[in-house]
PDB file of C-alpha atoms in Angstrom:
ATOM      1  CA  MET K   1     -21.357   7.968 -11.073  1.00  0.00           C
ATOM      2  CA  THR K   2     -21.357   4.620 -12.904  1.00  0.00           C
ATOM      3  CA  VAL K   3     -18.709   2.099 -11.878  1.00  0.00           C
ATOM      4  CA  ILE K   4     -17.690  -0.683 -14.247  1.00  0.00           C
ATOM      5  CA  GLU K   5     -15.428  -3.567 -13.279  1.00  0.00           C
ATOM      6  CA  VAL K   6     -12.972  -4.865 -15.878  1.00  0.00           C
ATOM      7  CA  THR K   7     -11.189  -8.174 -15.401  1.00  0.00           C
ATOM      8  CA  SER K   8      -7.889  -8.931 -17.108  1.00  0.00           C
ATOM      9  CA  VAL K   9      -5.583 -11.934 -17.199  1.00  0.00           C
ATOM     10  CA  LEU K  10      -2.623 -10.089 -15.726  1.00  0.00           C
ATOM     11  CA  PRO K  11      -0.735 -12.301 -13.254  1.00  0.00           C
ATOM     12  CA  VAL K  12      -0.335  -9.636 -10.561  1.00  0.00           C
ATOM     13  CA  LEU K  13      -3.625  -7.752 -10.460  1.00  0.00           C
ATOM     14  CA  THR K  14      -6.873  -8.894 -11.975  1.00  0.00           C
ATOM     15  CA  ARG K  15      -9.453  -6.254 -11.099  1.00  0.00           C
ATOM     16  CA  HIS K  16      -9.613  -2.719 -12.386  1.00  0.00           C
ATOM     17  CA  VAL K  17     -12.421  -0.279 -11.704  1.00  0.00           C
ATOM     18  CA  LEU K  18     -13.505   2.375 -14.175  1.00  0.00           C
ATOM     19  CA  HIS K  19     -15.266   5.524 -13.048  1.00  0.00           C
ATOM     20  CA  HIS K  20     -17.719   7.306 -15.329  1.00  0.00           C
ATOM     21  CA  VAL K  21     -17.327  11.083 -15.262  1.00  0.00           C
ATOM     22  CA  ASP K  22     -18.981  13.329 -17.894  1.00  0.00           C
ATOM     23  CA  HIS K  23     -19.321  10.489 -20.437  1.00  0.00           C
ATOM     24  CA  ASN K  24     -15.637   9.582 -20.127  1.00  0.00           C
ATOM     25  CA  TYR K  25     -14.205   6.578 -18.337  1.00  0.00           C
ATOM     26  CA  SER K  26     -10.901   6.685 -16.535  1.00  0.00           C
ATOM     27  CA  LEU K  27      -8.874   3.757 -15.312  1.00  0.00           C
ATOM     28  CA  THR K  28      -5.708   3.573 -13.253  1.00  0.00           C
ATOM     29  CA  VAL K  29      -3.787   0.486 -14.282  1.00  0.00           C
ATOM     30  CA  PRO K  30      -0.395  -1.154 -13.847  1.00  0.00           C
ATOM     31  CA  PRO K  31       2.225   0.443 -16.101  1.00  0.00           C
ATOM     32  CA  LEU K  32       3.250  -2.721 -17.962  1.00  0.00           C
ATOM     33  CA  LEU K  33       0.938  -4.484 -20.452  1.00  0.00           C
ATOM     34  CA  SER K  34      -2.203  -3.128 -18.896  1.00  0.00           C
ATOM     35  CA  PRO K  35      -5.524  -2.286 -20.446  1.00  0.00           C
ATOM     36  CA  ALA K  36      -5.918   1.453 -20.721  1.00  0.00           C
ATOM     37  CA  VAL K  37      -9.551   2.227 -21.405  1.00  0.00           C
ATOM     38  CA  TRP K  38     -11.127   5.355 -22.823  1.00  0.00           C
ATOM     39  CA  ALA K  39     -14.798   5.632 -23.677  1.00  0.00           C
ATOM     40  CA  HIS K  40     -17.136   8.244 -25.029  1.00  0.00           C
ATOM     41  CA  SER K  41     -20.867   7.701 -24.528  1.00  0.00           C
ATOM     42  CA  ASN K  42     -21.556   4.033 -25.300  1.00  0.00           C
ATOM     43  CA  GLU K  43     -18.347   3.436 -27.248  1.00  0.00           C
ATOM     44  CA  LEU K  44     -15.577   1.528 -25.469  1.00  0.00           C
ATOM     45  CA  ASP K  45     -12.068   1.411 -26.893  1.00  0.00           C
ATOM     46  CA  ILE K  46      -9.521  -0.851 -25.174  1.00  0.00           C
ATOM     47  CA  LYS K  47      -5.827  -0.370 -25.900  1.00  0.00           C
ATOM     48  CA  TRP K  48      -2.744  -2.010 -24.404  1.00  0.00           C
ATOM     49  CA  ASN K  49      -0.323   0.360 -22.750  1.00  0.00           C
ATOM     50  CA  THR K  50       3.312  -0.774 -22.739  1.00  0.00           C
ATOM     51  CA  SER K  51       4.700   2.559 -21.585  1.00  0.00           C
ATOM     52  CA  LEU K  52       7.011   2.473 -18.580  1.00  0.00           C
ATOM     53  CA  LYS K  53       6.578   6.186 -17.871  1.00  0.00           C
ATOM     54  CA  ALA K  54       6.986   7.116 -14.223  1.00  0.00           C
ATOM     55  CA  THR K  55       4.500   9.405 -12.572  1.00  0.00           C
ATOM     56  CA  TYR K  56       4.774  11.535  -9.470  1.00  0.00           C
ATOM     57  CA  MET K  57       1.829   9.788  -7.820  1.00  0.00           C
ATOM     58  CA  ARG K  58       2.067   6.472  -6.008  1.00  0.00           C
ATOM     59  CA  SER K  59      -0.391   3.675  -6.583  1.00  0.00           C
ATOM     60  CA  PRO K  60      -0.682   0.065  -5.394  1.00  0.00           C
ATOM     61  CA  TRP K  61       0.234  -1.170  -8.883  1.00  0.00           C
ATOM     62  CA  PRO K  62       3.634  -2.756  -9.452  1.00  0.00           C
ATOM     63  CA  GLU K  63       6.439  -0.609 -10.814  1.00  0.00           C
ATOM     64  CA  LEU K  64       9.701  -1.651 -12.439  1.00  0.00           C
ATOM     65  CA  ASP K  65      12.892  -0.684 -10.691  1.00  0.00           C
ATOM     66  CA  GLY K  66      16.130   0.127 -12.548  1.00  0.00           C
ATOM     67  CA  GLU K  67      16.974  -3.582 -12.896  1.00  0.00           C
ATOM     68  CA  GLY K  68      13.624  -4.559 -14.425  1.00  0.00           C
ATOM     69  CA  LYS K  69      12.286  -6.197 -11.239  1.00  0.00           C
ATOM     70  CA  GLN K  70       8.780  -5.467 -10.009  1.00  0.00           C
ATOM     71  CA  GLU K  71       8.653  -3.294  -6.936  1.00  0.00           C
ATOM     72  CA  TYR K  72       5.368  -2.201  -5.403  1.00  0.00           C
ATOM     73  CA  PHE K  73       6.599   0.925  -3.619  1.00  0.00           C
ATOM     74  CA  PRO K  74      10.178   2.139  -3.955  1.00  0.00           C
ATOM     75  CA  SER K  75      11.873   2.945  -0.652  1.00  0.00           C
ATOM     76  CA  SER K  76      12.787   6.438  -1.831  1.00  0.00           C
ATOM     77  CA  ILE K  77       9.275   7.726  -1.073  1.00  0.00           C
ATOM     78  CA  ASP K  78       8.411   9.017   2.401  1.00  0.00           C
ATOM     79  CA  TRP K  79       4.818   8.512   3.557  1.00  0.00           C
ATOM     80  CA  ILE K  80       3.088  10.656   6.164  1.00  0.00           C
ATOM     81  CA  GLY K  81       0.280   9.030   8.091  1.00  0.00           C
ATOM     82  CA  LYS K  82      -1.563   8.538  11.338  1.00  0.00           C
ATOM     83  CA  THR K  83      -0.081   5.824  13.510  1.00  0.00           C
ATOM     84  CA  THR K  84      -1.777   3.937  16.294  1.00  0.00           C
ATOM     85  CA  TRP K  85      -0.790   0.849  18.243  1.00  0.00           C
ATOM     86  CA  TYR K  86      -2.463  -2.505  18.747  1.00  0.00           C
ATOM     87  CA  THR K  87      -1.721  -5.679  20.691  1.00  0.00           C
ATOM     88  CA  PRO K  88      -1.011  -8.747  18.536  1.00  0.00           C
ATOM     89  CA  ASN K  89      -0.962 -10.935  21.726  1.00  0.00           C
ATOM     90  CA  SER K  90       0.566 -14.002  20.042  1.00  0.00           C
ATOM     91  CA  GLY K  91      -2.085 -13.857  17.304  1.00  0.00           C
ATOM     92  CA  ILE K  92      -1.466 -14.954  13.738  1.00  0.00           C
ATOM     93  CA  GLY K  93      -0.990 -11.885  11.531  1.00  0.00           C
ATOM     94  CA  ALA K  94      -2.116 -11.433   7.931  1.00  0.00           C
ATOM     95  CA  CYS K  95       1.350 -12.626   6.852  1.00  0.00           C
ATOM     96  CA  GLY K  96       0.696 -16.013   8.465  1.00  0.00           C
ATOM     97  CA  ALA K  97       2.936 -16.086  11.537  1.00  0.00           C
ATOM     98  CA  PRO K  98       2.394 -15.512  15.262  1.00  0.00           C
ATOM     99  CA  MET K  99       3.399 -12.089  16.569  1.00  0.00           C
ATOM    100  CA  GLN K 100       4.217 -10.863  20.068  1.00  0.00           C
ATOM    101  CA  ASN K 101       3.593  -7.458  21.647  1.00  0.00           C
ATOM    102  CA  SER K 102       7.358  -7.296  22.203  1.00  0.00           C
ATOM    103  CA  ASP K 103       8.136  -7.697  18.457  1.00  0.00           C
ATOM    104  CA  HIS K 104       8.601  -4.586  16.348  1.00  0.00           C
ATOM    105  CA  ILE K 105       5.662  -5.365  14.047  1.00  0.00           C
ATOM    106  CA  VAL K 106       3.733  -3.057  11.744  1.00  0.00           C
ATOM    107  CA  ALA K 107       0.310  -3.588  10.180  1.00  0.00           C
ATOM    108  CA  LEU K 108      -0.233  -1.841   6.838  1.00  0.00           C
ATOM    109  CA  SER K 109      -3.475  -0.472   5.396  1.00  0.00           C
ATOM    110  CA  SER K 110      -5.280  -2.618   2.838  1.00  0.00           C
ATOM    111  CA  ASN K 111      -4.004  -0.397  -0.002  1.00  0.00           C
ATOM    112  CA  GLN K 112      -0.384  -0.489   1.127  1.00  0.00           C
ATOM    113  CA  ASN K 113      -0.535  -4.209   1.903  1.00  0.00           C
ATOM    114  CA  ALA K 114      -0.874  -4.995  -1.833  1.00  0.00           C
ATOM    115  CA  GLY K 115      -2.239  -8.476  -1.203  1.00  0.00           C
ATOM    116  CA  GLY K 116       0.607  -9.413   1.132  1.00  0.00           C
ATOM    117  CA  ALA K 117       3.396  -8.401  -1.260  1.00  0.00           C
ATOM    118  CA  HIS K 118       5.307  -6.682   1.566  1.00  0.00           C
ATOM    119  CA  CYS K 119       5.151  -9.444   4.183  1.00  0.00           C
ATOM    120  CA  TRP K 120       8.344  -9.601   6.263  1.00  0.00           C
ATOM    121  CA  LYS K 121       9.864  -6.530   4.657  1.00  0.00           C
ATOM    122  CA  HIS K 122      10.851  -3.613   6.863  1.00  0.00           C
ATOM    123  CA  ILE K 123       9.749  -0.017   7.159  1.00  0.00           C
ATOM    124  CA  GLY K 124      11.497   2.819   8.933  1.00  0.00           C
ATOM    125  CA  VAL K 125       9.241   5.023  11.057  1.00  0.00           C
ATOM    126  CA  HIS K 126      10.277   8.549  12.150  1.00  0.00           C
ATOM    127  CA  TYR K 127       8.630  10.741  14.793  1.00  0.00           C
ATOM    128  CA  LYS K 128      10.095  13.865  16.422  1.00  0.00           C
ATOM    129  CA  GLY K 129      13.706  12.790  15.923  1.00  0.00           C
ATOM    130  CA  LYS K 130      13.079   9.191  16.999  1.00  0.00           C
ATOM    131  CA  PHE K 131      13.250   6.118  14.755  1.00  0.00           C
ATOM    132  CA  VAL K 132      12.084   2.522  14.821  1.00  0.00           C
ATOM    133  CA  ASP K 133      12.583  -0.258  12.287  1.00  0.00           C
ATOM    134  CA  ALA K 134       9.464  -2.467  12.096  1.00  0.00           C
ATOM    135  CA  THR K 135       8.720  -5.701  10.251  1.00  0.00           C
ATOM    136  CA  ILE K 136       5.556  -5.883   8.139  1.00  0.00           C
ATOM    137  CA  GLY K 137       3.531  -8.772   9.546  1.00  0.00           C
ATOM    138  CA  ASP K 138      -0.103  -7.779   9.630  1.00  0.00           C
ATOM    139  CA  LEU K 139      -2.974  -5.924   7.965  1.00  0.00           C
ATOM    140  CA  CYS K 140      -4.761  -2.874   9.383  1.00  0.00           C
ATOM    141  CA  PRO K 141      -8.150  -2.729   7.612  1.00  0.00           C
ATOM    142  CA  GLY K 142      -9.182   0.359   9.613  1.00  0.00           C
ATOM    143  CA  CYS K 143      -6.083   2.396   8.732  1.00  0.00           C
ATOM    144  CA  GLY K 144      -6.211   5.122   6.101  1.00  0.00           C
ATOM    145  CA  HIS K 145      -4.110   4.731   2.936  1.00  0.00           C
ATOM    146  CA  THR K 146      -0.897   5.909   4.611  1.00  0.00           C
ATOM    147  CA  GLY K 147      -1.829   4.995   8.180  1.00  0.00           C
ATOM    148  CA  ILE K 148      -0.088   2.185  10.059  1.00  0.00           C
ATOM    149  CA  ASP K 149      -0.578   0.225  13.271  1.00  0.00           C
ATOM    150  CA  LEU K 150       2.490  -0.590  15.370  1.00  0.00           C
ATOM    151  CA  SER K 151       2.976  -3.192  18.072  1.00  0.00           C
ATOM    152  CA  PRO K 152       3.316  -1.649  21.553  1.00  0.00           C
ATOM    153  CA  SER K 153       7.099  -2.161  21.666  1.00  0.00           C
ATOM    154  CA  ALA K 154       7.574  -0.420  18.306  1.00  0.00           C
ATOM    155  CA  PHE K 155       5.210   2.449  19.206  1.00  0.00           C
ATOM    156  CA  GLU K 156       7.024   3.030  22.529  1.00  0.00           C
ATOM    157  CA  LYS K 157      10.267   3.673  20.624  1.00  0.00           C
ATOM    158  CA  LEU K 158       8.523   6.771  19.234  1.00  0.00           C
ATOM    159  CA  ALA K 159       6.076   7.935  21.926  1.00  0.00           C
ATOM    160  CA  PRO K 160       4.384   6.772  25.140  1.00  0.00           C
ATOM    161  CA  LEU K 161       1.427   4.422  24.648  1.00  0.00           C
ATOM    162  CA  ASP K 162      -0.788   7.061  26.294  1.00  0.00           C
ATOM    163  CA  ASP K 163      -0.414   9.168  23.124  1.00  0.00           C
ATOM    164  CA  ARG K 164      -2.484   6.504  21.261  1.00  0.00           C
ATOM    165  CA  ARG K 165      -2.290   8.303  17.865  1.00  0.00           C
ATOM    166  CA  ILE K 166       0.631  10.196  16.339  1.00  0.00           C
ATOM    167  CA  GLN K 167       1.484  11.445  12.863  1.00  0.00           C
ATOM    168  CA  VAL K 168       4.699   9.889  11.553  1.00  0.00           C
ATOM    169  CA  THR K 169       6.822   9.772   8.440  1.00  0.00           C
ATOM    170  CA  TRP K 170       7.680   6.289   7.219  1.00  0.00           C
ATOM    171  CA  ASN K 171       9.195   4.514   4.232  1.00  0.00           C
ATOM    172  CA  TYR K 172       9.876   1.032   2.902  1.00  0.00           C
ATOM    173  CA  GLU K 173      13.460  -0.029   3.559  1.00  0.00           C
TER     174      GLU K 173
END
């Protein structure tokens, strides 16, 4: 598979990666004023897509909510992912502030983090009838796309620390 990197001057996201499959290139791009690229063999045709069509799949690209504001992930979507816990121990999180083990902090995967766009927002985490509200304050580079890391105090609201890894449902609030 050939991978080509395309750079645009969009203010939010500047890198897009094209994947070559059977002499066709495909590109997932932001929905507003984004380069949509189709290619056959050595021919490359770049068009600007101004469609605001919604799709059923989620991506880290910004979306427009009903009021025309950019929103990375609407809160109406529930995510299912593996959850572990970690100890911030007064360290400085990816969002730039110190965090305590006693804080209800969550670290998002690199994909979900969207370059820090969600810092200090909240997510609701559900597990076997239990719930915890956690503040986004850190990055979890080892987490899968929908996986999250919770501080010990947040994890204990859902399960004992001895469980180490649980599968939860969570959403942006």
